Coordinates of C-alpha atoms and ligand atoms in Angstrom, one line a residue:
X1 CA -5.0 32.5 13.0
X2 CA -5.0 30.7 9.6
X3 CA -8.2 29.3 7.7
X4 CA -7.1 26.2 8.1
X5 CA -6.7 26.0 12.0
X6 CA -9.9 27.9 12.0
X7 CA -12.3 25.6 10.1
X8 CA -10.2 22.6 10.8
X9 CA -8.5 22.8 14.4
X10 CA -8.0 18.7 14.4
X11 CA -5.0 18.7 12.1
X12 CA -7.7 18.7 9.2
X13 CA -7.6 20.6 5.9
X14 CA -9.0 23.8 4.8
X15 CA -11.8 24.2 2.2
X16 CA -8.7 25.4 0.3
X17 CA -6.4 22.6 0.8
X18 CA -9.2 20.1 0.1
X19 CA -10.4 22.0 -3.1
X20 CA -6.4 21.4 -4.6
X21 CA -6.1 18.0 -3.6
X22 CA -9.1 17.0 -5.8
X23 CA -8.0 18.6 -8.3
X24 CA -5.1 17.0 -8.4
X25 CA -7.1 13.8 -8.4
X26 CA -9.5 15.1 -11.1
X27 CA -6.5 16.1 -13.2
X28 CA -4.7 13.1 -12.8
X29 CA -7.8 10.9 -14.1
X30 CA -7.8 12.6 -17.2
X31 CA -3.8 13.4 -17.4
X32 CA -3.0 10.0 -16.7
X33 CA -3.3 8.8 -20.2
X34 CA -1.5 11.1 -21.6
X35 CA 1.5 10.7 -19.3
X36 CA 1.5 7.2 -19.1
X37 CA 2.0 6.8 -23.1
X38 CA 5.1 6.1 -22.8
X39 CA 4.3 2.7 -21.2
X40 CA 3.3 -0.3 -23.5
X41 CA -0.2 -2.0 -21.8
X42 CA 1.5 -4.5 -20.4
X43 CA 5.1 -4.1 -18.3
X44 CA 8.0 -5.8 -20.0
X45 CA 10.0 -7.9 -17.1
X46 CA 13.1 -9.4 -18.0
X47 CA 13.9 -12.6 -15.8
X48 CA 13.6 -12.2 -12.1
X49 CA 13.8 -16.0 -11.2
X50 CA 16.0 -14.8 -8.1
X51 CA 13.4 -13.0 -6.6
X52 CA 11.0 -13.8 -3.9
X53 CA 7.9 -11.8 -3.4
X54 CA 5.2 -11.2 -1.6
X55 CA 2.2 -10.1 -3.0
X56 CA -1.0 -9.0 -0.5
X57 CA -4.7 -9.1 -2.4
X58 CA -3.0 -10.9 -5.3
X59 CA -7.0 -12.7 -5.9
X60 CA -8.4 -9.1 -8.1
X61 CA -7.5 -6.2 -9.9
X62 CA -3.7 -4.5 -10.1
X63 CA -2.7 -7.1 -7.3
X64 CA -3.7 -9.9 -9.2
X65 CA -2.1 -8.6 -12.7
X66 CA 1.2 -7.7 -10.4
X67 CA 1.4 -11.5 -9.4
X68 CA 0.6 -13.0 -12.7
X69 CA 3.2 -11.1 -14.1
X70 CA 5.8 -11.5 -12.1
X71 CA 5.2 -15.5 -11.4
X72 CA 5.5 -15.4 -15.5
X73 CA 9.0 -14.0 -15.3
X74 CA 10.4 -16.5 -12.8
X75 CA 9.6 -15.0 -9.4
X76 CA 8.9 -17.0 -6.5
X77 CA 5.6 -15.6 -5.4
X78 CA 3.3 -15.9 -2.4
X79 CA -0.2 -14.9 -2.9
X80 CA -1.1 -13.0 0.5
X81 CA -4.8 -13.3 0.2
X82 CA -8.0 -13.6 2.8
X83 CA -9.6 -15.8 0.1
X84 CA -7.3 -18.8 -0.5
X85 CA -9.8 -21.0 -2.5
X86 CA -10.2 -17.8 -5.1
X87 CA -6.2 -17.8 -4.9
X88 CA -5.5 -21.3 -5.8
X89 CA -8.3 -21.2 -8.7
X90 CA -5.9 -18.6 -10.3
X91 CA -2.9 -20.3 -9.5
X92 CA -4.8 -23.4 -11.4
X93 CA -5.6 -21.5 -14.3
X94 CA -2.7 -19.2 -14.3
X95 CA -0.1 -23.3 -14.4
X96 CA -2.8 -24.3 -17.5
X97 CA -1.7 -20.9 -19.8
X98 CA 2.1 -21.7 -18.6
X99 CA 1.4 -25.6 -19.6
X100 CA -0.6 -24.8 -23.2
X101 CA 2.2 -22.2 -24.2
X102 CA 4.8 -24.9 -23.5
X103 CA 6.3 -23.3 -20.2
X104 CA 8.1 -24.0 -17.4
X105 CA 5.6 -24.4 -14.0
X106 CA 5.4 -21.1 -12.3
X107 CA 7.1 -21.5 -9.1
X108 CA 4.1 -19.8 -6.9
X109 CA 2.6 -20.9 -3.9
X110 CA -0.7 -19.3 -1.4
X111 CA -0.8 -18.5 2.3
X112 CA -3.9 -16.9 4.1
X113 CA -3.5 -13.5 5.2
X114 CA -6.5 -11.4 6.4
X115 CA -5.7 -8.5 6.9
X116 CA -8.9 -7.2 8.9
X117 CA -7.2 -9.4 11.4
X118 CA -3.7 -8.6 13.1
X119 CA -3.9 -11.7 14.9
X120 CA -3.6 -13.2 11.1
X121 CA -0.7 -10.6 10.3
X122 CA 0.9 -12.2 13.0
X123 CA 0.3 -15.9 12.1
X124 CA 1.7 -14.7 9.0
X125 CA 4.7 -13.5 9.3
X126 CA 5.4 -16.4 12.2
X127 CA 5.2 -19.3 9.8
X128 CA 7.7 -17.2 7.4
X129 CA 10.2 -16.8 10.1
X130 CA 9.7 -20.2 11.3
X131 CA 11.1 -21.4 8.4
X132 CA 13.5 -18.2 8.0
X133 CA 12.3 -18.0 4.2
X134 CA 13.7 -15.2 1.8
X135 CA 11.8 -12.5 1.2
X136 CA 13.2 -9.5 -1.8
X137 CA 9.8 -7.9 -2.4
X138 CA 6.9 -7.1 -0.2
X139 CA 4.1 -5.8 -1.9
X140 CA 1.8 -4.1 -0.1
X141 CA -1.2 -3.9 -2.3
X142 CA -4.7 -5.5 -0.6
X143 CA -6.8 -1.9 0.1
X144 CA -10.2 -1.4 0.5
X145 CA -12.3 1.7 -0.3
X146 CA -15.6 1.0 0.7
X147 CA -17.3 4.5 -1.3
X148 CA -20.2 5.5 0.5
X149 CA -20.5 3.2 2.5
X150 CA -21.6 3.3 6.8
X151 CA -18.4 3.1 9.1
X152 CA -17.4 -0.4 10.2
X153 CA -14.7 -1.4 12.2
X154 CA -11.8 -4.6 11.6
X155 CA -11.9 -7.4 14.9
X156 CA -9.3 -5.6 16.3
X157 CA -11.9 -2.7 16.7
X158 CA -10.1 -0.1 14.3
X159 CA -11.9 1.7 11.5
X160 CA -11.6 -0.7 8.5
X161 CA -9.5 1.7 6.0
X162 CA -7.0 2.4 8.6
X163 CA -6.6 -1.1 9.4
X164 CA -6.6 -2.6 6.0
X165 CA -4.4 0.1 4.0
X166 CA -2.3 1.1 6.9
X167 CA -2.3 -0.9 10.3
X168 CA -2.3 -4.2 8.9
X169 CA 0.1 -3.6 6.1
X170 CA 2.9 -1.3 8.9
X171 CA 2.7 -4.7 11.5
X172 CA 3.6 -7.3 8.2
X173 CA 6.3 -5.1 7.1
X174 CA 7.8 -4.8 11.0
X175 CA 7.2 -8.2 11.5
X176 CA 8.7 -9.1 7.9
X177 CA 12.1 -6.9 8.8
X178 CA 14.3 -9.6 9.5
X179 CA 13.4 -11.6 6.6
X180 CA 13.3 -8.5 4.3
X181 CA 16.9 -7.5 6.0
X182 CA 18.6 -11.0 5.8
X183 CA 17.6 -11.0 2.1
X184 CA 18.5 -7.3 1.3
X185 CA 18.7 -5.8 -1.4
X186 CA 15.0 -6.0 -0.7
X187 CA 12.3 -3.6 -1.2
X188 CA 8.9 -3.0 0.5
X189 CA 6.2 -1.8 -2.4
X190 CA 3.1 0.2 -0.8
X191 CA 0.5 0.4 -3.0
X192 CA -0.5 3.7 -2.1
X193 CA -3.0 6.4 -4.0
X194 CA -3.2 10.3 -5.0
X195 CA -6.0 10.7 -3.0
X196 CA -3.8 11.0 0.0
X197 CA -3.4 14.6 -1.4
X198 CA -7.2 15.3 0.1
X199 CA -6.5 13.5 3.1
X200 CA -6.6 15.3 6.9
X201 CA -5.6 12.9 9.7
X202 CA -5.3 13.2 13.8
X203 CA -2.9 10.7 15.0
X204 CA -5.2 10.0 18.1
X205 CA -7.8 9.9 16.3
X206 CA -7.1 6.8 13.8
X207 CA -10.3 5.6 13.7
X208 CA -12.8 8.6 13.4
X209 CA -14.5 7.8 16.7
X210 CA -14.0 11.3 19.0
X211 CA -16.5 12.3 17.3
X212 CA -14.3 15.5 16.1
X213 CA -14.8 14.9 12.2
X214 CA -18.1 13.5 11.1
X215 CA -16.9 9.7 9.3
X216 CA -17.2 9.7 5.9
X217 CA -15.3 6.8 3.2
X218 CA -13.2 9.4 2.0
X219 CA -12.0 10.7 4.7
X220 CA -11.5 7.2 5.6
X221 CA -9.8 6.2 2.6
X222 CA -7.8 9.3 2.3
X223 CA -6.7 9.6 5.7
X224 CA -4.9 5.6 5.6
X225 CA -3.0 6.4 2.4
X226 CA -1.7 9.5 4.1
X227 CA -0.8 7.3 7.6
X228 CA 0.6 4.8 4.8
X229 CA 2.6 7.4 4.3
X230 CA 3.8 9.5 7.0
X231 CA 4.6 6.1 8.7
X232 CA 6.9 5.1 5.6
X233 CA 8.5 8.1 5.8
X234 CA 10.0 7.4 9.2
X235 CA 10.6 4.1 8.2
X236 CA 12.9 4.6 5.5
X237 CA 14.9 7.5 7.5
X238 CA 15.3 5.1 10.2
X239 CA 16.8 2.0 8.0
X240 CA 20.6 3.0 7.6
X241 CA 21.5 2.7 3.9
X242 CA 23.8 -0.1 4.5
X243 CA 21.1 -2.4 5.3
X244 CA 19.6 -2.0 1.3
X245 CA 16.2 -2.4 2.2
X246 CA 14.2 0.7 0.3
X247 CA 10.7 1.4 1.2
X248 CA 8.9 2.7 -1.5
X249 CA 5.2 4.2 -2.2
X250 CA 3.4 4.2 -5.7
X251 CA 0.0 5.7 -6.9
X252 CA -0.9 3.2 -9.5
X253 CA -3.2 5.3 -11.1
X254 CA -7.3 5.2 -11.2
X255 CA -7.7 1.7 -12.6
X256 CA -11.1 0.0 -13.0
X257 CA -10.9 -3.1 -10.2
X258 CA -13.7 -4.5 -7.8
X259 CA -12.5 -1.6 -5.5
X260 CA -15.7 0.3 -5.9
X261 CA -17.6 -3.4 -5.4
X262 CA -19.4 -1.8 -2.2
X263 CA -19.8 1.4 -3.9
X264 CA -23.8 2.4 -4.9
X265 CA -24.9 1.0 -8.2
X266 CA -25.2 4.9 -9.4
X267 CA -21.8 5.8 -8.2
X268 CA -20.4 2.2 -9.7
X269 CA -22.1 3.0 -13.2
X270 CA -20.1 6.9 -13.5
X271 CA -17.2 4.7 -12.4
X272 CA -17.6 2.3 -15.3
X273 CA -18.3 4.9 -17.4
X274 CA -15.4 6.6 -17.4
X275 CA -13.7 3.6 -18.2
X276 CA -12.3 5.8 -21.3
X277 CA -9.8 7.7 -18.6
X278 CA -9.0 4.8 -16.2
X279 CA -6.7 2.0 -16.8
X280 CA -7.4 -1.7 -16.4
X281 CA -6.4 -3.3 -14.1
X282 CA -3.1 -4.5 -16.4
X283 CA -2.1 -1.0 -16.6
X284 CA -2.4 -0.4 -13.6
X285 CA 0.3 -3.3 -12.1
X286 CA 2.8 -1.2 -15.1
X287 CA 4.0 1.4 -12.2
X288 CA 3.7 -1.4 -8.9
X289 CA 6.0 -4.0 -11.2
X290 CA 8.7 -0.8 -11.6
X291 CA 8.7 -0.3 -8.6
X292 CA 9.2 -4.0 -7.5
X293 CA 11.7 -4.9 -10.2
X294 CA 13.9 -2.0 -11.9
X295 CA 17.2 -1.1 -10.4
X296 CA 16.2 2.5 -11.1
X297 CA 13.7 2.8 -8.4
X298 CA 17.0 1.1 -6.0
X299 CA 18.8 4.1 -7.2
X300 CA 16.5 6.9 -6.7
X301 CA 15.7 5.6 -3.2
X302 CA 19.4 6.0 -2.6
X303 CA 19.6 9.7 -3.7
X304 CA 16.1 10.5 -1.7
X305 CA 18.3 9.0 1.3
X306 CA 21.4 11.3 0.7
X307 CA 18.9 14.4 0.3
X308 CA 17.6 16.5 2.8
X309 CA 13.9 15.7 0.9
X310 CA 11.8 14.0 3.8
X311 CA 9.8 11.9 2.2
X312 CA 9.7 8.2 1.1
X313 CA 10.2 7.9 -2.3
X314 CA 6.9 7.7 -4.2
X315 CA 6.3 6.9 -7.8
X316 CA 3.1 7.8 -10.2
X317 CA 1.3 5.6 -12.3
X318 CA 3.8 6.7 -15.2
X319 CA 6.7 5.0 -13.5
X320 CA 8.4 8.5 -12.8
X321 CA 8.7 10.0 -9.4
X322 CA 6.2 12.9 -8.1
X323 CA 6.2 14.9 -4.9
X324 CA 3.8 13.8 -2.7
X325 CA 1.2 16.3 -0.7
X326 CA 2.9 18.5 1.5
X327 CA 0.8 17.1 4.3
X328 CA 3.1 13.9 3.8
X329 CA 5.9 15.7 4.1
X330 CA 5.4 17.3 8.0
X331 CA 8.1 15.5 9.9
X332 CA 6.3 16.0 12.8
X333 CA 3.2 14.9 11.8
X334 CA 5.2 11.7 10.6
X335 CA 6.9 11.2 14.1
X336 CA 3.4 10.8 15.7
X337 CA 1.6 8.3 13.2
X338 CA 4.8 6.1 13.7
X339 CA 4.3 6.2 17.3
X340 CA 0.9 5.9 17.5
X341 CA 1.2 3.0 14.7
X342 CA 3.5 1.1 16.6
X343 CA 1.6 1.6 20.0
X344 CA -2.0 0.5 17.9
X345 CA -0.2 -3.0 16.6
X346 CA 1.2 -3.5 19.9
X347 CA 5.0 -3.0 18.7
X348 CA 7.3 -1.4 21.1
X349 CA 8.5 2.0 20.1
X350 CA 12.2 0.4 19.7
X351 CA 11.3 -2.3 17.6
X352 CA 13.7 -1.6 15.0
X353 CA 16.5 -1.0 17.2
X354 CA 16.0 -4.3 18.6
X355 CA 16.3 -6.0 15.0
X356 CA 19.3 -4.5 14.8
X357 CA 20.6 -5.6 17.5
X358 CA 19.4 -9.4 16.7
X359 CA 16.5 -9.6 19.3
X360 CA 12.8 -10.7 18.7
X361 CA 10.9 -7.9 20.0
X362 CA 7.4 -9.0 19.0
X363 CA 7.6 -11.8 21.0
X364 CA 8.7 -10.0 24.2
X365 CA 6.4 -7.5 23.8
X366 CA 3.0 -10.1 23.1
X367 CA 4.7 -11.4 26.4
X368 CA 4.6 -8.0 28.5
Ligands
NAP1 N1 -8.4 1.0 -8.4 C1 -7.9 2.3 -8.3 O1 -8.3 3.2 -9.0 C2 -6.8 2.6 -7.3 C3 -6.3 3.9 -7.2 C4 -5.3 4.1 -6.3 C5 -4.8 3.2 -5.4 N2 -5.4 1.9 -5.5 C6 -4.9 0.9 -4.5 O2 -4.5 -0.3 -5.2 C7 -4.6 -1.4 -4.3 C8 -5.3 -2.5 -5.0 O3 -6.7 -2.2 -5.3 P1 -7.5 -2.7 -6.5 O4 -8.0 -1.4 -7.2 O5 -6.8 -3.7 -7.3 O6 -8.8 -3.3 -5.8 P2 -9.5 -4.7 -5.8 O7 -9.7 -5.2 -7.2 O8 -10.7 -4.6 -4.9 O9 -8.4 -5.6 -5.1 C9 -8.2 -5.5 -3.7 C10 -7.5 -6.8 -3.2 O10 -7.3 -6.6 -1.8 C11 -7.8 -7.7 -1.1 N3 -8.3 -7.4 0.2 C12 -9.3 -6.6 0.6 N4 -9.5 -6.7 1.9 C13 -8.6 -7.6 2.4 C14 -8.3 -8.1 3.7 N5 -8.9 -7.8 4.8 N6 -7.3 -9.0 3.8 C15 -6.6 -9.4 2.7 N7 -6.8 -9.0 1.5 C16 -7.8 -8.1 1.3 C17 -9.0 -8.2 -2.0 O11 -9.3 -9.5 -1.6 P3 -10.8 -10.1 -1.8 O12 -10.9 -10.4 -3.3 O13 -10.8 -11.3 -0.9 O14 -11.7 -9.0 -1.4 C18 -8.4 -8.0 -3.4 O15 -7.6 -9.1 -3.7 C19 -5.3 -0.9 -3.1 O16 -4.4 -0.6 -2.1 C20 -5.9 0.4 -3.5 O17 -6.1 1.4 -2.5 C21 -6.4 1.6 -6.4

């Protein structure tokens, strides 16, 4: 028997495999520089008044930059954000700049989305279909990463992380399908990180609760980037290439946001400190805007679809695409998150075959 199925019998990681994924982290905080100097501090967008996007946590850091930014080159926006009064001060301030410099009125507009909540995922998504509204880029980028802090759980009774970085976001993308498939080409953007390369998950065990891994945040936080995913890897495999709707995973690098706002004040003042390595939060929306506007990222997602490689595509903070862990690449492992997903959000396991074949499946299967 292995080290790993000895220490770690709950599809966890060995001491080994834990070891190389922070260093991969480590290196990447103080690589990322360096292999990001390419890249001018702020993303250069030509014109992309024909999009619409979604944007999720667009009130703070790299979510907030990624709006901005593309609002400012013509993009129909939505800010997806739990605190709509925050959202609308923005959008204020953000009409002032366009008004002082002489431009046009940004065409951008806020709807409440918490996504501690399914019940508002599903309000949501609802009101777009109602009105069957475009939709050319979701960007999944609202997380939470609540360092050192106690376990809590979302109303829906799932561990926080899992629900914010991965429940929440899988149901508005499902639920978003049609809209995202009647607008195609049309991309999903998960907002993902490299610290899915220390993550160890159980797909019955979502939430940390059996008791057969002690919780801690980073196991937490980890173990939702790697659902995010193992879940998108399905996904994309099961969306035939004629529909032109790409799901695609980015690690935006470590960037200095209010993620770390629960973190201890100690733990907070290292993180500030190293301010040298990390990127602000504009540099930071440099590898999310790529991969929400250039046609390259289209093009790469077709190849990965044509390969045998089985994993979503998944770009680094440089804007180039890196192999992700070889945890996100087990298949298998990737089958049962996407079941266990679906069954968690209360989506029946033929959800997207239904879609397909022009049915609403979320509202037979609330009615079930
Ligand atoms: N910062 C990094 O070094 C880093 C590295 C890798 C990956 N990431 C990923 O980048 C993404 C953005 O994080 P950030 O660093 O920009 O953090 P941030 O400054 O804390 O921004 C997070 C955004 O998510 C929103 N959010 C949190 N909980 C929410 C909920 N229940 N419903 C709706 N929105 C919610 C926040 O809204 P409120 O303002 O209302 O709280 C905020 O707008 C996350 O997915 C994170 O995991 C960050």
């Amino acid at each position: 028997m292995g080290r790993q199925a000895k220490e770690q019998p709950h599809h966890g990681l060995g001491w080994w495999e834990w070891f190389t994924g922070l260093l991969h982290v480590v290196v990447d905080v103080f690589l990322q520089r360096v292999r990001a100097c390419h890249l001018s501090q702020r993303m250069d967008l030509p014109t992309v008044s024909d999009l619409s996007c979604i944007v999720t946590g667009a009130t703070s850091g790299i979510g907030l930059h990624t709006a901005e930014q593309l609002a400012k080159a013509g993009a129909h926006v939505v800010l997806a954000c739990r605190n709509t009064e925050a959202a609308s001060e923005l959008v204020h301030q953000w009409q002032i700049d366009q008004a002082q410099k002489g431009g046009p009125l940004l065409d951008v507009e806020v709807m409440k989305l918490n996504l501690m909540s399914l019940a508002s995922v599903r309000t949501f998504s609802e009101d777009w279909e109602a009105q069957q509204r475009s939709l050319h880029v979701l960007i999944n980028n609202a997380g939470i990463f609540s360092m050192g802090g106690y376990q809590r759980f979302s109303e829906d009774v799932y561990e926080e992380h899992m629900q914010v970085n991965h429940l929440a976001p899988a149901l508005l993308t499902m639920l978003l399908m049609p809209a995202l498939l009647r607008s195609a080409p049309s991309r999903v953007v998960n907002v993902n990180s490299a610290m899915h390369h220390m993550a160890s998950i159980d797909p019955e065990d979502l939430s940390l609760t059996s008791g057969k891994r002690k919780y801690n945040s980073t196991l937490a936080y980890s173990g939702s980037k790697l659902a995010q995913l193992l879940f998108s890897n399905i996904l994309q495999k099961k969306l035939p290439a004629e529909a032109n709707v790409d799901i695609i995973a980015v690690h935006p690098g470590e960037v200095i946001t209010n993620i770390a706002r629960r973190t201890p004040k100690v733990v907070q003042f290292l993180y500030r400190w190293s301010s040298f390595f990390l990127f602000s939060p504009l540099e930071g929306a440099r590898s999310v805007l790529f991969c929400a506007t250039d046609s390259r990222v289209q093009e790469y997602a077709q190849g990965v679809r044509s390969s045998a490689y089985p994993s979503v595509p998944y770009f680094t903070s440089s804007c180039n695409p890196v192999k992700v862990s070889n945890q996100a690449m087990d298949m298998d492992m990737a089958l049962k998150i996407w079941n266990e997903t679906l069954k968690l959000v209360n989506l029946p396991p033929d959800y997207l075959d239904q879609i397909f074949e022009g049915s609403n499946p979320s509202e037979q299967h609330e009615e079930s």
